[in-house]
JSON list of C-alpha atoms and ligand atoms in Angstrom, two decimals:
[
{"chain": "A", "resi": 1, "resn": "MET", "atom": "CA", "xyz": [-2.52, 28.91, 52.34]},
{"chain": "A", "resi": 2, "resn": "ASN", "atom": "CA", "xyz": [-4.78, 26.88, 52.95]},
{"chain": "A", "resi": 3, "resn": "TYR", "atom": "CA", "xyz": [-6.47, 23.84, 52.21]},
{"chain": "A", "resi": 4, "resn": "ARG", "atom": "CA", "xyz": [-8.87, 25.38, 50.07]},
{"chain": "A", "resi": 5, "resn": "ALA", "atom": "CA", "xyz": [-6.23, 27.35, 47.83]},
{"chain": "A", "resi": 6, "resn": "VAL", "atom": "CA", "xyz": [-4.08, 24.56, 47.34]},
{"chain": "A", "resi": 7, "resn": "TRP", "atom": "CA", "xyz": [-6.65, 22.71, 45.63]},
{"chain": "A", "resi": 8, "resn": "VAL", "atom": "CA", "xyz": [-7.48, 25.52, 43.60]},
{"chain": "A", "resi": 9, "resn": "LEU", "atom": "CA", "xyz": [-4.24, 26.31, 42.74]},
{"chain": "A", "resi": 10, "resn": "PHE", "atom": "CA", "xyz": [-3.91, 21.91, 41.80]},
{"chain": "A", "resi": 11, "resn": "LEU", "atom": "CA", "xyz": [-7.17, 22.08, 39.40]},
{"chain": "A", "resi": 12, "resn": "ILE", "atom": "CA", "xyz": [-5.92, 25.86, 37.27]},
{"chain": "A", "resi": 13, "resn": "GLY", "atom": "CA", "xyz": [-2.08, 23.68, 36.92]},
{"chain": "A", "resi": 14, "resn": "THR", "atom": "CA", "xyz": [-3.92, 20.39, 35.84]},
{"chain": "A", "resi": 15, "resn": "MET", "atom": "CA", "xyz": [-5.99, 22.50, 32.97]},
{"chain": "A", "resi": 16, "resn": "VAL", "atom": "CA", "xyz": [-3.26, 24.99, 31.96]},
{"chain": "A", "resi": 17, "resn": "LEU", "atom": "CA", "xyz": [-1.58, 22.26, 31.51]},
{"chain": "A", "resi": 18, "resn": "SER", "atom": "CA", "xyz": [-3.84, 20.01, 29.88]},
{"chain": "A", "resi": 19, "resn": "CYS", "atom": "CA", "xyz": [-4.41, 22.76, 26.91]},
{"chain": "A", "resi": 20, "resn": "LYS", "atom": "CA", "xyz": [-0.69, 23.23, 26.00]},
{"chain": "A", "resi": 21, "resn": "LYS", "atom": "CA", "xyz": [-0.70, 19.65, 25.65]},
{"chain": "A", "resi": 22, "resn": "GLU", "atom": "CA", "xyz": [-3.03, 19.47, 23.50]},
{"chain": "A", "resi": 23, "resn": "THR", "atom": "CA", "xyz": [-2.20, 22.22, 21.45]},
{"chain": "A", "resi": 24, "resn": "ALA", "atom": "CA", "xyz": [1.30, 20.37, 20.52]},
{"chain": "A", "resi": 25, "resn": "LYS", "atom": "CA", "xyz": [-0.29, 17.17, 19.80]},
{"chain": "A", "resi": 26, "resn": "ASP", "atom": "CA", "xyz": [-2.57, 18.74, 18.03]},
{"chain": "A", "resi": 27, "resn": "LEU", "atom": "CA", "xyz": [-0.50, 20.71, 15.38]},
{"chain": "A", "resi": 28, "resn": "LYS", "atom": "CA", "xyz": [1.52, 17.54, 15.54]},
{"chain": "A", "resi": 29, "resn": "LYS", "atom": "CA", "xyz": [-1.53, 15.37, 13.98]},
{"chain": "A", "resi": 30, "resn": "GLU", "atom": "CA", "xyz": [-1.97, 17.95, 11.44]},
{"chain": "A", "resi": 31, "resn": "VAL", "atom": "CA", "xyz": [1.16, 19.20, 9.99]},
{"chain": "A", "resi": 32, "resn": "LYS", "atom": "CA", "xyz": [3.22, 15.87, 9.56]},
{"chain": "A", "resi": 33, "resn": "PRO", "atom": "CA", "xyz": [1.10, 14.06, 7.16]},
{"chain": "A", "resi": 34, "resn": "GLU", "atom": "CA", "xyz": [0.41, 16.62, 4.96]},
{"chain": "A", "resi": 35, "resn": "SER", "atom": "CA", "xyz": [3.87, 18.16, 4.83]},
{"chain": "A", "resi": 36, "resn": "SER", "atom": "CA", "xyz": [5.40, 14.46, 3.39]},
{"chain": "A", "resi": 37, "resn": "LEU", "atom": "CA", "xyz": [3.10, 14.95, 0.53]},
{"chain": "A", "resi": 38, "resn": "VAL", "atom": "CA", "xyz": [3.85, 16.36, -3.24]},
{"chain": "A", "resi": 39, "resn": "PHE", "atom": "CA", "xyz": [0.44, 16.50, -4.56]},
{"chain": "A", "resi": 40, "resn": "ASP", "atom": "CA", "xyz": [-2.78, 17.04, -4.09]},
{"chain": "A", "resi": 41, "resn": "LYS", "atom": "CA", "xyz": [-4.77, 13.46, -3.45]},
{"chain": "A", "resi": 42, "resn": "GLY", "atom": "CA", "xyz": [-7.62, 14.27, -6.12]},
{"chain": "A", "resi": 43, "resn": "GLU", "atom": "CA", "xyz": [-10.30, 13.39, -6.58]},
{"chain": "A", "resi": 44, "resn": "LYS", "atom": "CA", "xyz": [-11.79, 9.35, -5.95]},
{"chain": "A", "resi": 45, "resn": "ILE", "atom": "CA", "xyz": [-12.06, 7.40, -9.01]},
{"chain": "A", "resi": 46, "resn": "THR", "atom": "CA", "xyz": [-15.60, 5.80, -9.31]},
{"chain": "A", "resi": 47, "resn": "ASN", "atom": "CA", "xyz": [-14.82, 4.08, -12.57]},
{"chain": "A", "resi": 48, "resn": "ALA", "atom": "CA", "xyz": [-14.93, 0.12, -12.86]},
{"chain": "A", "resi": 49, "resn": "ASN", "atom": "CA", "xyz": [-11.19, 0.09, -14.30]},
{"chain": "A", "resi": 50, "resn": "PHE", "atom": "CA", "xyz": [-10.19, -0.82, -10.26]},
{"chain": "A", "resi": 51, "resn": "VAL", "atom": "CA", "xyz": [-10.29, -2.93, -7.68]},
{"chain": "A", "resi": 52, "resn": "GLY", "atom": "CA", "xyz": [-11.08, -0.46, -4.48]},
{"chain": "A", "resi": 53, "resn": "ASN", "atom": "CA", "xyz": [-10.56, 3.06, -3.36]},
{"chain": "A", "resi": 54, "resn": "ALA", "atom": "CA", "xyz": [-8.50, 5.30, -5.29]},
{"chain": "A", "resi": 55, "resn": "TRP", "atom": "CA", "xyz": [-7.91, 9.02, -6.04]},
{"chain": "A", "resi": 56, "resn": "LEU", "atom": "CA", "xyz": [-6.46, 10.34, -9.44]},
{"chain": "A", "resi": 57, "resn": "GLU", "atom": "CA", "xyz": [-5.05, 13.99, -9.40]},
{"chain": "A", "resi": 58, "resn": "MET", "atom": "CA", "xyz": [-4.90, 15.02, -12.85]},
{"chain": "A", "resi": 59, "resn": "LEU", "atom": "CA", "xyz": [-1.16, 17.20, -13.35]},
{"chain": "A", "resi": 60, "resn": "VAL", "atom": "CA", "xyz": [-0.22, 17.24, -16.47]},
{"chain": "A", "resi": 61, "resn": "HIS", "atom": "CA", "xyz": [-3.05, 16.40, -19.09]},
{"chain": "A", "resi": 62, "resn": "ALA", "atom": "CA", "xyz": [-1.90, 15.62, -23.02]},
{"chain": "A", "resi": 63, "resn": "ASP", "atom": "CA", "xyz": [-2.63, 18.64, -26.01]},
{"chain": "A", "resi": 64, "resn": "SER", "atom": "CA", "xyz": [-0.79, 18.14, -29.70]},
{"chain": "A", "resi": 65, "resn": "ILE", "atom": "CA", "xyz": [2.94, 19.52, -28.82]},
{"chain": "A", "resi": 66, "resn": "ASN", "atom": "CA", "xyz": [3.15, 17.81, -25.96]},
{"chain": "A", "resi": 67, "resn": "ARG", "atom": "CA", "xyz": [1.79, 13.74, -26.35]},
{"chain": "A", "resi": 68, "resn": "ASN", "atom": "CA", "xyz": [1.78, 12.59, -22.53]},
{"chain": "A", "resi": 69, "resn": "SER", "atom": "CA", "xyz": [-0.99, 13.09, -20.26]},
{"chain": "A", "resi": 70, "resn": "VAL", "atom": "CA", "xyz": [0.73, 12.56, -16.35]},
{"chain": "A", "resi": 71, "resn": "GLY", "atom": "CA", "xyz": [-0.98, 11.85, -12.55]},
{"chain": "A", "resi": 72, "resn": "SER", "atom": "CA", "xyz": [-0.89, 11.11, -9.29]},
{"chain": "A", "resi": 73, "resn": "VAL", "atom": "CA", "xyz": [-2.73, 8.16, -8.45]},
{"chain": "A", "resi": 74, "resn": "THR", "atom": "CA", "xyz": [-3.23, 7.10, -4.85]},
{"chain": "A", "resi": 75, "resn": "PHE", "atom": "CA", "xyz": [-4.08, 3.84, -3.66]},
{"chain": "A", "resi": 76, "resn": "GLU", "atom": "CA", "xyz": [-5.37, 2.58, -0.24]},
{"chain": "A", "resi": 77, "resn": "PRO", "atom": "CA", "xyz": [-3.94, -0.46, 0.53]},
{"chain": "A", "resi": 78, "resn": "GLY", "atom": "CA", "xyz": [-5.29, -3.46, -1.54]},
{"chain": "A", "resi": 79, "resn": "ALA", "atom": "CA", "xyz": [-7.31, -0.62, -4.36]},
{"chain": "A", "resi": 80, "resn": "ARG", "atom": "CA", "xyz": [-5.32, -1.92, -7.75]},
{"chain": "A", "resi": 81, "resn": "THR", "atom": "CA", "xyz": [-6.36, -1.25, -10.68]},
{"chain": "A", "resi": 82, "resn": "ASN", "atom": "CA", "xyz": [-7.66, -3.46, -13.36]},
{"chain": "A", "resi": 83, "resn": "TRP", "atom": "CA", "xyz": [-4.98, -5.57, -15.97]},
{"chain": "A", "resi": 84, "resn": "HIS", "atom": "CA", "xyz": [-4.48, -2.86, -19.02]},
{"chain": "A", "resi": 85, "resn": "THR", "atom": "CA", "xyz": [-2.17, -2.00, -21.68]},
{"chain": "A", "resi": 86, "resn": "HIS", "atom": "CA", "xyz": [-0.49, 1.21, -23.15]},
{"chain": "A", "resi": 87, "resn": "PRO", "atom": "CA", "xyz": [-0.38, 2.20, -26.33]},
{"chain": "A", "resi": 88, "resn": "ASN", "atom": "CA", "xyz": [2.70, 3.80, -25.82]},
{"chain": "A", "resi": 89, "resn": "GLY", "atom": "CA", "xyz": [3.98, 1.72, -22.02]},
{"chain": "A", "resi": 90, "resn": "GLN", "atom": "CA", "xyz": [4.06, 4.00, -19.24]},
{"chain": "A", "resi": 91, "resn": "ILE", "atom": "CA", "xyz": [7.23, 4.96, -16.10]},
{"chain": "A", "resi": 92, "resn": "ILE", "atom": "CA", "xyz": [5.73, 4.88, -13.05]},
{"chain": "A", "resi": 93, "resn": "LEU", "atom": "CA", "xyz": [7.54, 7.52, -10.37]},
{"chain": "A", "resi": 94, "resn": "VAL", "atom": "CA", "xyz": [6.93, 5.61, -7.01]},
{"chain": "A", "resi": 95, "resn": "ILE", "atom": "CA", "xyz": [6.42, 9.13, -5.00]},
{"chain": "A", "resi": 96, "resn": "ASP", "atom": "CA", "xyz": [5.48, 7.65, -1.31]},
{"chain": "A", "resi": 97, "resn": "GLY", "atom": "CA", "xyz": [4.32, 3.57, 0.55]},
{"chain": "A", "resi": 98, "resn": "GLU", "atom": "CA", "xyz": [4.40, 0.67, -0.94]},
{"chain": "A", "resi": 99, "resn": "GLY", "atom": "CA", "xyz": [2.92, -1.33, -3.86]},
{"chain": "A", "resi": 100, "resn": "PHE", "atom": "CA", "xyz": [2.82, -4.04, -6.50]},
{"chain": "A", "resi": 101, "resn": "TYR", "atom": "CA", "xyz": [3.28, -3.93, -9.93]},
{"chain": "A", "resi": 102, "resn": "GLN", "atom": "CA", "xyz": [2.96, -7.17, -12.03]},
{"chain": "A", "resi": 103, "resn": "GLU", "atom": "CA", "xyz": [3.19, -7.85, -15.80]},
{"chain": "A", "resi": 104, "resn": "LYS", "atom": "CA", "xyz": [1.13, -11.34, -17.55]},
{"chain": "A", "resi": 105, "resn": "GLY", "atom": "CA", "xyz": [3.02, -14.30, -16.94]},
{"chain": "A", "resi": 106, "resn": "SER", "atom": "CA", "xyz": [5.74, -12.73, -14.62]},
{"chain": "A", "resi": 107, "resn": "PRO", "atom": "CA", "xyz": [5.63, -13.13, -10.81]},
{"chain": "A", "resi": 108, "resn": "LYS", "atom": "CA", "xyz": [4.86, -9.81, -9.11]},
{"chain": "A", "resi": 109, "resn": "LYS", "atom": "CA", "xyz": [7.04, -6.81, -8.29]},
{"chain": "A", "resi": 110, "resn": "ILE", "atom": "CA", "xyz": [6.79, -4.45, -4.72]},
{"chain": "A", "resi": 111, "resn": "LEU", "atom": "CA", "xyz": [7.78, -0.95, -5.59]},
{"chain": "A", "resi": 112, "resn": "ARG", "atom": "CA", "xyz": [8.63, 1.33, -2.97]},
{"chain": "A", "resi": 113, "resn": "LYS", "atom": "CA", "xyz": [9.42, 5.76, -2.58]},
{"chain": "A", "resi": 114, "resn": "GLY", "atom": "CA", "xyz": [11.69, 6.56, -5.51]},
{"chain": "A", "resi": 115, "resn": "GLU", "atom": "CA", "xyz": [11.91, 3.53, -7.57]},
{"chain": "A", "resi": 116, "resn": "VAL", "atom": "CA", "xyz": [11.08, 3.41, -11.53]},
{"chain": "A", "resi": 117, "resn": "VAL", "atom": "CA", "xyz": [8.77, 1.69, -13.53]},
{"chain": "A", "resi": 118, "resn": "LYS", "atom": "CA", "xyz": [9.17, 1.65, -17.20]},
{"chain": "A", "resi": 119, "resn": "CYS", "atom": "CA", "xyz": [5.93, -0.85, -18.43]},
{"chain": "A", "resi": 120, "resn": "PRO", "atom": "CA", "xyz": [6.88, -1.55, -22.23]},
{"chain": "A", "resi": 121, "resn": "ALA", "atom": "CA", "xyz": [3.78, -0.25, -24.89]},
{"chain": "A", "resi": 122, "resn": "ASN", "atom": "CA", "xyz": [1.04, -2.98, -25.15]},
{"chain": "A", "resi": 123, "resn": "THR", "atom": "CA", "xyz": [1.44, -5.83, -22.28]},
{"chain": "A", "resi": 124, "resn": "PRO", "atom": "CA", "xyz": [-1.08, -6.35, -19.94]},
{"chain": "A", "resi": 125, "resn": "HIS", "atom": "CA", "xyz": [-0.11, -5.14, -16.53]},
{"chain": "A", "resi": 126, "resn": "TRP", "atom": "CA", "xyz": [-1.64, -4.51, -13.76]},
{"chain": "A", "resi": 127, "resn": "HIS", "atom": "CA", "xyz": [0.01, -1.99, -10.75]},
{"chain": "A", "resi": 128, "resn": "GLY", "atom": "CA", "xyz": [-1.87, -0.76, -7.56]},
{"chain": "A", "resi": 129, "resn": "ALA", "atom": "CA", "xyz": [-0.96, -0.81, -3.49]},
{"chain": "A", "resi": 130, "resn": "SER", "atom": "CA", "xyz": [0.63, -3.05, -1.22]},
{"chain": "A", "resi": 131, "resn": "THR", "atom": "CA", "xyz": [-1.97, -5.62, 1.56]},
{"chain": "A", "resi": 132, "resn": "GLU", "atom": "CA", "xyz": [-0.38, -2.94, 4.58]},
{"chain": "A", "resi": 133, "resn": "GLN", "atom": "CA", "xyz": [0.81, 0.65, 3.11]},
{"chain": "A", "resi": 134, "resn": "THR", "atom": "CA", "xyz": [-1.07, 3.44, 0.87]},
{"chain": "A", "resi": 135, "resn": "PHE", "atom": "CA", "xyz": [0.43, 4.07, -2.60]},
{"chain": "A", "resi": 136, "resn": "ILE", "atom": "CA", "xyz": [1.13, 6.66, -4.43]},
{"chain": "A", "resi": 137, "resn": "GLN", "atom": "CA", "xyz": [2.75, 6.61, -8.22]},
{"chain": "A", "resi": 138, "resn": "VAL", "atom": "CA", "xyz": [2.91, 9.09, -10.25]},
{"chain": "A", "resi": 139, "resn": "ALA", "atom": "CA", "xyz": [2.16, 7.63, -14.02]},
{"chain": "A", "resi": 140, "resn": "ILE", "atom": "CA", "xyz": [3.61, 9.29, -17.25]},
{"chain": "A", "resi": 141, "resn": "THR", "atom": "CA", "xyz": [1.05, 8.14, -20.31]},
{"chain": "A", "resi": 142, "resn": "SER", "atom": "CA", "xyz": [2.32, 9.12, -23.55]},
{"chain": "A", "resi": 143, "resn": "ARG", "atom": "CA", "xyz": [-1.20, 9.43, -25.48]},
{"chain": "A", "resi": 144, "resn": "VAL", "atom": "CA", "xyz": [0.46, 9.38, -29.40]},
{"chain": "A", "resi": 145, "resn": "ALA", "atom": "CA", "xyz": [-0.68, 5.85, -30.62]},
{"chain": "A", "resi": 146, "resn": "GLY", "atom": "CA", "xyz": [-4.26, 5.73, -28.25]},
{"chain": "A", "resi": 147, "resn": "PRO", "atom": "CA", "xyz": [-5.95, 5.79, -25.16]},
{"chain": "A", "resi": 148, "resn": "THR", "atom": "CA", "xyz": [-5.31, 2.86, -22.04]},
{"chain": "A", "resi": 149, "resn": "VAL", "atom": "CA", "xyz": [-6.32, -0.67, -23.13]},
{"chain": "A", "resi": 150, "resn": "TRP", "atom": "CA", "xyz": [-8.66, -1.59, -19.88]},
{"chain": "A", "resi": 151, "resn": "LEU", "atom": "CA", "xyz": [-8.81, -5.13, -19.28]},
{"chain": "A", "resi": 152, "resn": "GLU", "atom": "CA", "xyz": [-10.27, -7.58, -16.33]},
{"chain": "A", "resi": 153, "resn": "PRO", "atom": "CA", "xyz": [-10.62, -7.05, -12.57]},
{"chain": "A", "resi": 154, "resn": "VAL", "atom": "CA", "xyz": [-7.33, -8.46, -10.97]},
{"chain": "A", "resi": 155, "resn": "THR", "atom": "CA", "xyz": [-8.05, -11.42, -8.64]},
{"chain": "A", "resi": 156, "resn": "ASP", "atom": "CA", "xyz": [-7.74, -11.60, -5.40]},
{"chain": "A", "resi": 157, "resn": "GLU", "atom": "CA", "xyz": [-5.68, -14.87, -6.10]},
{"chain": "A", "resi": 158, "resn": "VAL", "atom": "CA", "xyz": [-3.69, -12.86, -8.77]},
{"chain": "A", "resi": 159, "resn": "TYR", "atom": "CA", "xyz": [-2.96, -9.71, -6.14]},
{"chain": "A", "resi": 160, "resn": "MET", "atom": "CA", "xyz": [-1.89, -12.33, -3.05]},
{"chain": "A", "resi": 161, "resn": "GLY", "atom": "CA", "xyz": [0.36, -14.18, -5.89]},
{"chain": "A", "resi": 162, "resn": "SER", "atom": "CA", "xyz": [3.57, -14.61, -4.18]},
{"chain": "A", "resi": 163, "resn": "VAL", "atom": "CA", "xyz": [6.35, -11.85, -5.09]},
{"chain": "A", "resi": 164, "resn": "GLU", "atom": "CA", "xyz": [9.35, -12.27, -7.65]},
{"chain": "B", "resi": 1, "resn": "LIG", "atom": "MN1", "xyz": [-0.41, 1.37, -16.53]}
]
């Protein structure tokens, strides 16, 4: 085999190897993160009741018989709700990531995947992502006594406050 033939074989070999590597990397990138998510991310929330970027996927609309609404909310790091109250309280299921939950007058709590919060009725509170991680929650909210009452935004100072 002459020098030229060896060079051509080397080039073809390099191309084949690089193609294979690229395909394997692409598959890993596309499949792995998506497969760990339980619900769709939903629509970006554009109302003024949130600070930062958050998305809502409505899972169940309340009706006259089952008066709970259920929604999955995805918060980017730093994103959070404004202060608010629920006339019947709320149940928060932590689906993924790390978040914060705080009731007025109490220290902030860290929420991690698998944890559940039962938020009392008519108690001002907020919830959202931690500074470093995306946070996904499913909120179950009874609509028997009326809608959520939205209050003022959570300031950066409160958001960055000490943890319980
Ligand atoms: Mn709430």
